[in-house]
């Protein structure tokens, strides 16, 4: 079992920045993929970015150049630095962990971009 706890969401003005964190605990394997997904009201959950344990990253086209995903393997922490935020980035952001045993989700953290 893996537990994921997100933090760092909140209300920010357009053009502002936020940093999301996700702490993983439990049976965390060295070979894994972690990522951030988001779900806006009335929409399906979508991929934001993923990073492997070898620090290979993938970002959705909608966030490229604005968001940066990273992870600290030693502390089992996943980060998402979000800059130049737009109103369309408003959503609940979920941390995801996936390894050979399965995948797990955090409870989500709300990000609201509004003036």
Coordinates of C-alpha atoms in Angstrom, one line a residue:
X1 CA 0.0 0.0 0.0
X2 CA 1.1 3.5 -0.8
X3 CA -0.4 6.7 0.8
X4 CA -0.2 10.0 -1.0
X5 CA -0.8 13.3 0.7
X6 CA -0.9 16.5 -1.4
X7 CA -0.5 20.1 -0.2
X8 CA 0.1 23.5 -1.7
X9 CA -3.1 24.3 -3.4
X10 CA -5.0 27.5 -3.0
X11 CA -6.3 30.7 -4.6
X12 CA -4.0 32.6 -6.9
X13 CA -4.4 35.5 -9.4
X14 CA -3.8 34.9 -13.1
X15 CA -0.1 35.1 -13.9
X16 CA 0.7 33.9 -10.4
X17 CA 2.6 30.8 -9.1
X18 CA 1.9 27.9 -6.8
X19 CA 3.9 24.9 -5.9
X20 CA 2.2 21.6 -5.2
X21 CA 3.8 18.9 -3.1
X22 CA 2.9 15.2 -2.7
X23 CA 4.4 13.0 0.0
X24 CA 4.4 9.3 -0.5
X25 CA 4.6 6.8 2.3
X26 CA 4.2 3.1 2.7
X27 CA 5.7 0.5 0.3
X28 CA 7.3 2.8 -2.2
X29 CA 9.4 1.0 -4.8
X30 CA 12.5 2.5 -6.4
X31 CA 11.2 1.8 -9.9
X32 CA 8.0 3.8 -10.3
X33 CA 6.3 6.6 -12.1
X34 CA 4.7 9.5 -10.3
X35 CA 2.5 12.2 -11.8
X36 CA 0.0 15.0 -11.4
X37 CA -3.4 14.9 -12.9
X38 CA -6.2 17.4 -12.7
X39 CA -10.0 17.5 -13.0
X40 CA -12.0 20.6 -13.6
X41 CA -15.8 20.8 -12.9
X42 CA -17.7 18.9 -15.6
X43 CA -14.6 17.5 -17.2
X44 CA -12.7 14.3 -17.2
X45 CA -9.5 13.9 -15.3
X46 CA -6.5 14.7 -17.4
X47 CA -2.7 14.2 -17.3
X48 CA -0.7 17.2 -16.3
X49 CA 2.8 15.8 -16.0
X50 CA 4.7 12.6 -15.1
X51 CA 8.2 11.8 -13.9
X52 CA 10.0 8.4 -13.7
X53 CA 12.4 7.4 -10.9
X54 CA 15.1 8.2 -13.5
X55 CA 13.8 11.7 -13.8
X56 CA 12.4 11.4 -17.3
X57 CA 9.5 13.9 -17.5
X58 CA 6.5 14.4 -19.7
X59 CA 4.3 17.5 -19.6
X60 CA 0.9 18.0 -21.2
X61 CA 1.0 20.5 -24.1
X62 CA -1.3 22.8 -22.2
X63 CA 1.3 23.3 -19.4
X64 CA 4.6 23.1 -21.2
X65 CA 6.8 26.0 -20.5
X66 CA 4.7 27.0 -17.4
X67 CA 4.7 23.9 -15.2
X68 CA 7.7 21.8 -14.1
X69 CA 7.4 18.4 -12.4
X70 CA 10.2 17.0 -10.2
X71 CA 10.7 14.4 -7.6
X72 CA 13.0 13.7 -4.7
X73 CA 13.5 9.9 -4.6
X74 CA 15.3 9.9 -1.3
X75 CA 12.4 11.6 0.5
X76 CA 9.6 10.2 -1.8
X77 CA 8.3 13.7 -2.6
X78 CA 6.7 14.8 -5.8
X79 CA 6.6 18.5 -6.7
X80 CA 4.8 20.6 -9.3
X81 CA 6.0 24.1 -9.8
X82 CA 3.2 26.1 -11.6
X83 CA 4.0 29.5 -13.1
X84 CA 2.0 31.9 -15.3
X85 CA -1.2 30.3 -14.0
X86 CA -4.3 30.8 -16.1
X87 CA -8.0 30.6 -15.2
X88 CA -8.2 27.4 -17.2
X89 CA -5.8 25.8 -14.8
X90 CA -8.5 25.8 -12.1
X91 CA -9.1 22.2 -11.1
X92 CA -8.6 19.7 -8.4
X93 CA -5.0 18.4 -8.7
X94 CA -4.3 14.7 -7.9
X95 CA -1.0 13.0 -7.2
X96 CA -0.6 9.6 -8.7
X97 CA 1.9 6.8 -8.0
X98 CA 2.3 3.8 -10.2
X99 CA 4.6 0.7 -9.9
X100 CA 4.6 -3.0 -10.7
X101 CA 2.1 -3.6 -8.0
X102 CA -0.5 -1.1 -9.1
X103 CA -1.4 2.6 -8.8
X104 CA -2.5 4.9 -6.1
X105 CA -4.2 8.4 -5.9
X106 CA -4.0 11.2 -3.4
X107 CA -7.1 12.9 -2.1
X108 CA -6.6 16.0 -4.3
X109 CA -5.9 19.6 -3.7
X110 CA -7.9 22.5 -5.1
X111 CA -6.2 25.1 -7.3
X112 CA -8.3 28.1 -8.2
X113 CA -6.9 30.8 -10.5
X114 CA -9.1 33.9 -10.3
X115 CA -8.9 37.7 -10.1

